[in-house]
Tab-separated table of C-alpha atoms in Angstrom:
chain	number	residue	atom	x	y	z
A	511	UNK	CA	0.000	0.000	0.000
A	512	UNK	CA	2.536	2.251	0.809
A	513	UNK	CA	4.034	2.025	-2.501
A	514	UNK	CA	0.185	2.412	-4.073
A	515	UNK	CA	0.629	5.613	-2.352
A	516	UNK	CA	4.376	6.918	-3.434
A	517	UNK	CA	3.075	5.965	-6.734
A	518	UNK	CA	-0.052	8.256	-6.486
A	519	UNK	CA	2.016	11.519	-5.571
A	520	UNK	CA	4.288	10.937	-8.125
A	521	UNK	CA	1.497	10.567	-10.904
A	522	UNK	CA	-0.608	13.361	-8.919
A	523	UNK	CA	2.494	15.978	-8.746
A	524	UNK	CA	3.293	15.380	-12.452
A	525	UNK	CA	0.207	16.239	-13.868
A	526	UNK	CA	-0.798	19.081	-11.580
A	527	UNK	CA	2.548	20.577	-12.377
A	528	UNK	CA	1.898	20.501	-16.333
A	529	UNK	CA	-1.650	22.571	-15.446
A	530	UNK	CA	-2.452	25.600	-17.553
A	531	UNK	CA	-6.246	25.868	-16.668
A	532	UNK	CA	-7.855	26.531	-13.588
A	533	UNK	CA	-10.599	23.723	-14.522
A	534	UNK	CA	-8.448	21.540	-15.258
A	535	UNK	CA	-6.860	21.719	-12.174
A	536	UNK	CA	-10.251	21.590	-10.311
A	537	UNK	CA	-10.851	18.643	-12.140
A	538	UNK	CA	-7.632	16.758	-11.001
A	539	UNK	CA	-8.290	17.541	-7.640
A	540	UNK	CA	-11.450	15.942	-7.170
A	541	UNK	CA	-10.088	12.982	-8.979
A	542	UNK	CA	-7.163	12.689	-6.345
A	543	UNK	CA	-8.636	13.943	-3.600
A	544	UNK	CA	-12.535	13.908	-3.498
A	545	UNK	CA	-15.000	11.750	-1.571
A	546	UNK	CA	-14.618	8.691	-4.450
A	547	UNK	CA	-10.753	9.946	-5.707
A	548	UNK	CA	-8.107	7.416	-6.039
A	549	UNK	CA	-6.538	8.664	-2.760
A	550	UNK	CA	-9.590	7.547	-0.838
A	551	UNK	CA	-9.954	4.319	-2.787
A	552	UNK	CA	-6.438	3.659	-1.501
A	553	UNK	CA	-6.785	4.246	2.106
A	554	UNK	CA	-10.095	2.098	1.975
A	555	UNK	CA	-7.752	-0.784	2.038
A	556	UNK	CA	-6.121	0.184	5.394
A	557	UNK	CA	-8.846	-1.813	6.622
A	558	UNK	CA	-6.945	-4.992	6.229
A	559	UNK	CA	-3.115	-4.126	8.012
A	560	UNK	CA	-2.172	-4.857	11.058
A	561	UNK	CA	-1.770	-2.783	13.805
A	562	UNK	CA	1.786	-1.804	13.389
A	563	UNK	CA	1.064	-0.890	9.663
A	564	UNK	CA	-1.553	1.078	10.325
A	565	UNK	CA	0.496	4.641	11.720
A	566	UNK	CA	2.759	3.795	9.426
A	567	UNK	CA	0.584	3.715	6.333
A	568	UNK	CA	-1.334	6.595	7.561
A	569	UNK	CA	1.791	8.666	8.154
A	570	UNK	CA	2.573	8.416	4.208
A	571	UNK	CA	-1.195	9.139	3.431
A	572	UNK	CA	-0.981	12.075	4.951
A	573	UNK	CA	2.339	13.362	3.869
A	574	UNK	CA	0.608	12.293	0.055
A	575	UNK	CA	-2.494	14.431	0.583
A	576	UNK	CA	-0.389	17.622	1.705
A	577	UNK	CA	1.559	17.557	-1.526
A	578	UNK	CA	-0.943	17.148	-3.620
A	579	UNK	CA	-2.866	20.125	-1.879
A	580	UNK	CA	0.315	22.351	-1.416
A	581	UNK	CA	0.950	21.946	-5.180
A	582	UNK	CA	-3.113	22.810	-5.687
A	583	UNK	CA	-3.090	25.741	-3.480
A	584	UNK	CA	0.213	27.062	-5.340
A	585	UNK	CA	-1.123	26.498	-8.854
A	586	UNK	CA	-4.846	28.258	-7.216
A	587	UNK	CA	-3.275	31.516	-6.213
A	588	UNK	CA	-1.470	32.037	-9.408
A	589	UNK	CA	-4.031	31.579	-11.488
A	590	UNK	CA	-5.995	33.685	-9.477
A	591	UNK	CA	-3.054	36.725	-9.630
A	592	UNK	CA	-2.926	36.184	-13.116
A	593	UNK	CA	-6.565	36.720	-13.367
A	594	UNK	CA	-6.242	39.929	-11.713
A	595	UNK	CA	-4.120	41.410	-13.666
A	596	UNK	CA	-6.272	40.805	-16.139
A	597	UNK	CA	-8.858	42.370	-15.032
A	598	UNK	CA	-7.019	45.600	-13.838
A	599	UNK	CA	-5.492	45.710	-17.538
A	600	UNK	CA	-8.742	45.063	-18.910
A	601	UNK	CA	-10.464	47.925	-17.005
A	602	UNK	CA	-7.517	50.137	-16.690
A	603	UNK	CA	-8.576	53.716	-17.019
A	604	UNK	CA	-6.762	56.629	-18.763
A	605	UNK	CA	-6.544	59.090	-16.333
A	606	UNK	CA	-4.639	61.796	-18.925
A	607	UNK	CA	-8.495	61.333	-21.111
A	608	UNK	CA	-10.317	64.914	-20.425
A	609	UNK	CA	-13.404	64.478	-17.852
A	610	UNK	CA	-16.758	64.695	-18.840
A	611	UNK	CA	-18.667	67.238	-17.204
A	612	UNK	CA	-21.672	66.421	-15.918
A	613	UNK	CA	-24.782	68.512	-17.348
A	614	UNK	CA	-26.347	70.355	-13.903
A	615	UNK	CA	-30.317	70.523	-14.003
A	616	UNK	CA	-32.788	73.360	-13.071
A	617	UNK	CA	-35.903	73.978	-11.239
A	618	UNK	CA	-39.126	73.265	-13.865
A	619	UNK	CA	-40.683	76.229	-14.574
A	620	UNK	CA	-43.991	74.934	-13.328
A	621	UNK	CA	-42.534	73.744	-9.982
A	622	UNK	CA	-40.506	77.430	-9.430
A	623	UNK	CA	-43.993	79.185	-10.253
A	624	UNK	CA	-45.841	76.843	-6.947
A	625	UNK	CA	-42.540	77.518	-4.949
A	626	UNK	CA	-43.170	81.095	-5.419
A	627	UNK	CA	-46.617	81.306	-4.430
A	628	UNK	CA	-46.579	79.056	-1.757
A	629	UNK	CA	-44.063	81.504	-0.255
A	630	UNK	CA	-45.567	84.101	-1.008
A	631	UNK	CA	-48.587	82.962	0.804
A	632	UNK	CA	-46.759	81.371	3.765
A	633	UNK	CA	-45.450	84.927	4.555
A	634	UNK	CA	-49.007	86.144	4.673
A	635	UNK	CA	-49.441	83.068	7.141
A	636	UNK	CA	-51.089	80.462	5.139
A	637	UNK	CA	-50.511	77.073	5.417
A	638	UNK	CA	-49.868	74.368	2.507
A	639	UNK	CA	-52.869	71.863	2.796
A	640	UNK	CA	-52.959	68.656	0.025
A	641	UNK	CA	-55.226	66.462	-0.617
A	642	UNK	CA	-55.670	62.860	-2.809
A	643	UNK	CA	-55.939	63.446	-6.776
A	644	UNK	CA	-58.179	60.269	-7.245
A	645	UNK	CA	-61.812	61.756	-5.676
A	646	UNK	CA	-65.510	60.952	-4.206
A	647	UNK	CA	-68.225	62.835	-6.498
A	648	UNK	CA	-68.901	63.986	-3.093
A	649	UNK	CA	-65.895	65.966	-2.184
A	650	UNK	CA	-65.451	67.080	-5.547
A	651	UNK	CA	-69.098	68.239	-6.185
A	652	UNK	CA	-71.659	67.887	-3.724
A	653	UNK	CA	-70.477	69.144	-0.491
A	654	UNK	CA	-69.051	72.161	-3.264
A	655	UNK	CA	-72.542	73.365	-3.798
A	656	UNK	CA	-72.791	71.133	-6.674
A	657	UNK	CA	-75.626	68.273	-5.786
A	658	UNK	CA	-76.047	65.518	-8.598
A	659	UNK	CA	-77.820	66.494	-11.925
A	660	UNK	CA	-76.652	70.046	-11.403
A	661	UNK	CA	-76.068	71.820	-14.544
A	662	UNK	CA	-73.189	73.613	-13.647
A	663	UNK	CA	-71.375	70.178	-13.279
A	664	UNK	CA	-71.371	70.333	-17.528
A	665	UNK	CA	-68.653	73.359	-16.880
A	666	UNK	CA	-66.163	70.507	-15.588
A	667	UNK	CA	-66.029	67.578	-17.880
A	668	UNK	CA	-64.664	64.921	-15.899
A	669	UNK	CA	-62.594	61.524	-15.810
A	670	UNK	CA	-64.819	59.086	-13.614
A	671	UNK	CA	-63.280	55.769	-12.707
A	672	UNK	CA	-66.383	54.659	-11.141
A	673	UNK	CA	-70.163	55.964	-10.525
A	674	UNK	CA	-68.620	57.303	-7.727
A	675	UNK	CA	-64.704	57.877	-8.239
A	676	UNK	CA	-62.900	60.253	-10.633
A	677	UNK	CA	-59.867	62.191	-11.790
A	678	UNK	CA	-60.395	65.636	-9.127
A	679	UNK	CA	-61.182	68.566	-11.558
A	680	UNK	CA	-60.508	71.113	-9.061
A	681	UNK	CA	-58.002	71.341	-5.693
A	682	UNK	CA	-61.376	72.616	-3.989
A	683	UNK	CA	-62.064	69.368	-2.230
A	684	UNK	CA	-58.818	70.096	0.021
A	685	UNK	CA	-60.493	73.440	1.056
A	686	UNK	CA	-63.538	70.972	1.968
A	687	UNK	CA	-61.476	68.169	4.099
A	688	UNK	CA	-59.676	71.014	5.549
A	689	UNK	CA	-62.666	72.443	6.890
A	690	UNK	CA	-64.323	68.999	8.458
A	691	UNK	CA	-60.675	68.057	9.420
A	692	UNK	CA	-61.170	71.421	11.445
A	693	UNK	CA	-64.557	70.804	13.100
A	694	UNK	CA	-65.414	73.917	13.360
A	695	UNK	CA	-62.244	75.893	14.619
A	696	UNK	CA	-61.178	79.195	13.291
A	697	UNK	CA	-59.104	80.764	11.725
A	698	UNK	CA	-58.999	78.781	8.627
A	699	UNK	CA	-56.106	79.603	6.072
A	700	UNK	CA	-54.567	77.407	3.383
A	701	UNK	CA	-53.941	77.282	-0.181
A	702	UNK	CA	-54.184	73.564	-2.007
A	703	UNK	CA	-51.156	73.469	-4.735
A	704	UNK	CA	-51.803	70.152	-6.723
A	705	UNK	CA	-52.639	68.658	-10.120
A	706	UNK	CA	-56.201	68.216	-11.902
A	707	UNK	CA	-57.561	66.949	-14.730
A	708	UNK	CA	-60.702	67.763	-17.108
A	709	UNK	CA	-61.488	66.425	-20.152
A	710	UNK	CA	-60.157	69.092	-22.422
A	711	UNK	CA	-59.116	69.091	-25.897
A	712	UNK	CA	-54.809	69.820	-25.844
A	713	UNK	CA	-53.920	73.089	-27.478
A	714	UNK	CA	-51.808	75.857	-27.149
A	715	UNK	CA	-53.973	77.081	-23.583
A	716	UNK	CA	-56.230	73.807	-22.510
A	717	UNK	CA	-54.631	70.623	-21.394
A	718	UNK	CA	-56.449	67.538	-19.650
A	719	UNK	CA	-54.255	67.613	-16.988
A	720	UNK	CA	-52.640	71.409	-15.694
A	721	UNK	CA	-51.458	72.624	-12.272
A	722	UNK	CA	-54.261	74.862	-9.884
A	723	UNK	CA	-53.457	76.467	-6.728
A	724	UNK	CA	-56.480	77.226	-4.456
A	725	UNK	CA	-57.117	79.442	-1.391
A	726	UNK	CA	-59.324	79.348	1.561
A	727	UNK	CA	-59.853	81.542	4.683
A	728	UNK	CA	-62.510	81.523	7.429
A	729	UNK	CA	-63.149	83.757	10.128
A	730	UNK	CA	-65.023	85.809	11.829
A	731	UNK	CA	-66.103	89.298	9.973
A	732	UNK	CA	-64.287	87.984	7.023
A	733	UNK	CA	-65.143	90.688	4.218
A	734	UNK	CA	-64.848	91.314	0.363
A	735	UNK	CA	-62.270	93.872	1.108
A	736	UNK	CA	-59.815	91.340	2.674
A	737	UNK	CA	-59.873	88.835	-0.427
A	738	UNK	CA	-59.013	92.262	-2.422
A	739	UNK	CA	-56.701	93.520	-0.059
A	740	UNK	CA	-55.156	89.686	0.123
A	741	UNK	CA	-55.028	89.181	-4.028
A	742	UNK	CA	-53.734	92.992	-4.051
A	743	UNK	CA	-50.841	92.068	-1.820
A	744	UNK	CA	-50.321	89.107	-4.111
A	745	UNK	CA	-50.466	89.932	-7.313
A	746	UNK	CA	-47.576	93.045	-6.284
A	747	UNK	CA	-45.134	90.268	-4.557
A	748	UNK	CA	-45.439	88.008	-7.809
A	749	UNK	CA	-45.863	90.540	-10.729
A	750	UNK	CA	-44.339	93.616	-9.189
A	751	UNK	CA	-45.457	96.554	-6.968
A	752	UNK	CA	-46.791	98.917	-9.454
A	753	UNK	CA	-49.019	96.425	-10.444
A	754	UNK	CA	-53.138	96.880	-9.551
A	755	UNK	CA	-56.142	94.193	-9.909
A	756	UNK	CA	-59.745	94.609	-11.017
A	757	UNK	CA	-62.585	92.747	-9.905
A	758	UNK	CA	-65.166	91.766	-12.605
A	759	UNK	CA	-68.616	90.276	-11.866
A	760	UNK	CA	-68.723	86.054	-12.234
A	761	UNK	CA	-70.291	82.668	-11.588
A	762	UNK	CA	-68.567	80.466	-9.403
A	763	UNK	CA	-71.244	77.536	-7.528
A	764	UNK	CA	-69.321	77.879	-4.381
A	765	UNK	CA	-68.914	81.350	-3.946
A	766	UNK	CA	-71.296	83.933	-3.568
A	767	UNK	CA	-70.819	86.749	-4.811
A	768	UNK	CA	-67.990	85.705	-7.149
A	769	UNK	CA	-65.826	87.484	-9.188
A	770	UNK	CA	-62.560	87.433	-12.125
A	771	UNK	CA	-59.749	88.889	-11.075
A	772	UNK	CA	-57.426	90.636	-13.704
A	773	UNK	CA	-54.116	92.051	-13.599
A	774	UNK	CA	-52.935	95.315	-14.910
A	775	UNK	CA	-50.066	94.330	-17.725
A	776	UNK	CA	-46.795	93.962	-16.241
A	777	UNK	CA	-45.643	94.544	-19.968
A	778	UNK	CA	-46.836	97.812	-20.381
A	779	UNK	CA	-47.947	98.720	-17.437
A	780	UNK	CA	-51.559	98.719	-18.736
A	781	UNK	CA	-50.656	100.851	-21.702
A	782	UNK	CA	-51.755	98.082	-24.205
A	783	UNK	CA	-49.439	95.717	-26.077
A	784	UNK	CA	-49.549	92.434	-27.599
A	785	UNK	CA	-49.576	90.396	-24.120
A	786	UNK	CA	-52.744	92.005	-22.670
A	787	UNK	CA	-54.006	92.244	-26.607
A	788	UNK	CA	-54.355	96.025	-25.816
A	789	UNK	CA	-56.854	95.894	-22.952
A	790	UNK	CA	-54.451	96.830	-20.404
A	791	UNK	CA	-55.121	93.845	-18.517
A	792	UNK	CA	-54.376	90.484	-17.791
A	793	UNK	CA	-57.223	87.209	-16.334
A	794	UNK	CA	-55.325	85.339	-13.563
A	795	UNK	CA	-57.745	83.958	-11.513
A	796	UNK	CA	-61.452	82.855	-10.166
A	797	UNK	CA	-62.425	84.003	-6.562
A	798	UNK	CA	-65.406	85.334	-4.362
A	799	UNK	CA	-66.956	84.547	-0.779
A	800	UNK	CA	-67.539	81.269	0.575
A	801	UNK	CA	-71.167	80.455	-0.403
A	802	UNK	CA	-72.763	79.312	2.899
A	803	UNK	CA	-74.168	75.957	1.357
A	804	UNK	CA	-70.264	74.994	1.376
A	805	UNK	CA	-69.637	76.876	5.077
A	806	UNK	CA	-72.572	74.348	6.295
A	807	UNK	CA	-70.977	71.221	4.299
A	808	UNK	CA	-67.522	71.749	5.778
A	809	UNK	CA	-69.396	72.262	9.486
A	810	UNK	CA	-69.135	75.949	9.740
A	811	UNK	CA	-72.337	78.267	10.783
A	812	UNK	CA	-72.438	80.886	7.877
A	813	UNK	CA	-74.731	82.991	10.219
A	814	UNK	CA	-71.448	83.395	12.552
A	815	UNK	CA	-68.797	82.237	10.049
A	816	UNK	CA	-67.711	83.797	6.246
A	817	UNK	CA	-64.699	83.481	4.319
A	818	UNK	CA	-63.523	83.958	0.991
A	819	UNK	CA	-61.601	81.532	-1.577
A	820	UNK	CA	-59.816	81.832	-4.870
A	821	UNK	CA	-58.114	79.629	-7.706
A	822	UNK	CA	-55.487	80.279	-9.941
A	823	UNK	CA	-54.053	77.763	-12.774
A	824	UNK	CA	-49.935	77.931	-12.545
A	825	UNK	CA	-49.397	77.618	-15.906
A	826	UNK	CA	-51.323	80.452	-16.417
A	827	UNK	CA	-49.095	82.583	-14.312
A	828	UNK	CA	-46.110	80.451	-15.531
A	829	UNK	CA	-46.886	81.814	-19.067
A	830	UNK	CA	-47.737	84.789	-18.304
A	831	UNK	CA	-44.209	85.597	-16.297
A	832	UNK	CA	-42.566	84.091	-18.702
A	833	UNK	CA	-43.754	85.133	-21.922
A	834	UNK	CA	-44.888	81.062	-22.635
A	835	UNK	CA	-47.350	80.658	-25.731
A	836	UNK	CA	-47.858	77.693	-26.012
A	837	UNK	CA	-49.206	74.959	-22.598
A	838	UNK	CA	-47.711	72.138	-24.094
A	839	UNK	CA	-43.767	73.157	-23.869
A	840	UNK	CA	-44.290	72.678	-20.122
A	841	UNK	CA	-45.074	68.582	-21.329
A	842	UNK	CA	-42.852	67.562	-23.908
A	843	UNK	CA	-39.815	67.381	-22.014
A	844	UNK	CA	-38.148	69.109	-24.795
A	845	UNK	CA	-34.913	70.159	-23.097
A	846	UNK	CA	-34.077	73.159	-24.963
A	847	UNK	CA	-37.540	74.933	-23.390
A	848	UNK	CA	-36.461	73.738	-20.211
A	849	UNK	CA	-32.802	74.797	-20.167
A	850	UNK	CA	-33.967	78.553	-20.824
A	851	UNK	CA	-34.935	78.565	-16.738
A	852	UNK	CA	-32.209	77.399	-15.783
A	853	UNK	CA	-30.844	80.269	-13.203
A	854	UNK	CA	-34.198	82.247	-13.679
């Protein structure tokens, strides 16, 4: 046996040193050394020696198996450095190639327009309320002044999802789970920043989905002359100081009265030009006092309670601040619109 076993190394060490592949050499070492390789076939003999052989036999075994495994472990780590460097030469990087600068990104128009309101409205102590975009025909009509069947539900042509479900067409159902939210507490002030959708045709000024932010105060004593004064201080912070608003008779079913607000021409300063198309002024928004129908839905007495609200759409202010003529550049992700705002 013992010579079985000198016999084994010397095979074993002759081929492992003539290795070139790493499989290879994974093969030959299950084939001497594995659960059913020819060094364990040898050793099953052992079996049948005496005691004195035994040591003696195992001794060699032993001294067999740790060349063959210092010859395997050898052969292992330099295939392994020589896949290394093979690797780093394969991945090696040219450090005298000129960078590549990365392209730095800007604020959306759309998003710098909300950021500017909402501060402008936080200064004047407003919260930021928000509310989901998927809504109840309740919320979004009926507790608005706007019960089922109502005709003026034909001004808002709507995505429903269900009977009951649909795309919000206004951010006025914040201003309504504000006010339950609030059972009953004053003072109520927010504005609702958020997306809507109506089922408009897409041109250069309608789009089925567009931007609104939406305003709501409650209070005691709450007059007229505060959503002027309020819109006023507004429309000065975002357009300029010299610039004035007028208040023209509307229909709104949640307010009462209601009224458009306009803006004089920031362009030419109400002079008439091709912005204003020589009127002098400029639509903005929808506002007027909280019609008590609504005060009652959102758990307010309007015998002890008034308020006012107002809407604006952002990408009508966006493209009016920016000279914009078209809705759709603020969609198409075409980056040489967007790139003009960058730094604005």
């Amino acid at each position: 046996m013992k010579e079985k076993l000198e016999a084994l190394k010397v095979e074993a060490l002759a081929k492992l040193q003539e290795v070139m592949d790493p499989q290879v050499l994974n093969d030959l070492r299950v084939k001497y050394l594995g659960k059913k390789g020819e060094l364990t076939e040898v050793l099953r003999g052992m079996g049948g020696l005496s005691a004195e052989e035994r040591p003696v036999i195992g001794q060699v075994a032993n001294q067999v198996r740790s060349a063959i495994e210092e010859i395997i472990g050898a052969k292992q780590e330099t295939f392994q450095q020589q896949e290394t460097q093979q690797r780093l030469q394969a991945e090696k990087v040219d450090v005298t190639l000129p960078g590549r600068r990365m392209q730095q990104g800007g604020v959306h128009p759309l998003s710098r327009v909300v950021q500017e309101i909402e501060d402008i409205f936080i200064g004047m102590g407003y919260r930021v309320a928000e509310g989901p975009e998927v809504e109840t025909d309740y919320y979004n009509f009926e507790a608005l002044n706007l019960p089922k069947n109502h005709p003026a539900r034909d001004m808002q042509d709507s995505f429903y999802l269900t009977d009951d479900l649909l795309m919000r067409t206004q951010t006025s159902p914040v201003q309504i789970r504000t006010m339950q939210a609030m059972n009953g507490e004053v003072p109520v002030k927010i504005i609702c920043p958020g997306k809507v959708f109506r089922r408009d045709d897409d041109d250069a000024t309608h789009s089925f989905q567009f931007h609104q932010i939406e305003g709501l105060v409650i209070g005691s004593n709450i007059r007229m002359s505060d959503l002027k004064g309020t819109l006023q201080q507004f429309v000065q912070e975002m357009f300029g100081p010299n610039t004035d608003i007028r208040l023209r008779p509307s229909f709104f079913p949640f307010t009462e009265p209601s009224v458009e607000v306009d803006v004089s021409c920031f362009k030419c300063g109400g002079d008439g030009c091709r912005l204003c198309k020589q009127s002098g002024w400029l639509e903005i928004l929808g506002a007027g006092m909280v019609h008590p129908n609504v005060l009652k839905m959102g758990g307010y007495d309007p015998a002890k309670y008034s308020g006012f609200a107002f809407g604006m759409g952002v990408e009508r202010i966006a493209m009016l601040k920016y000279g914009i003529d078209d809705i759709r550049h603020f969609y198409n992700n075409d980056m040489s619109f967007v790139k003009q705002f960058k730094g604005v």
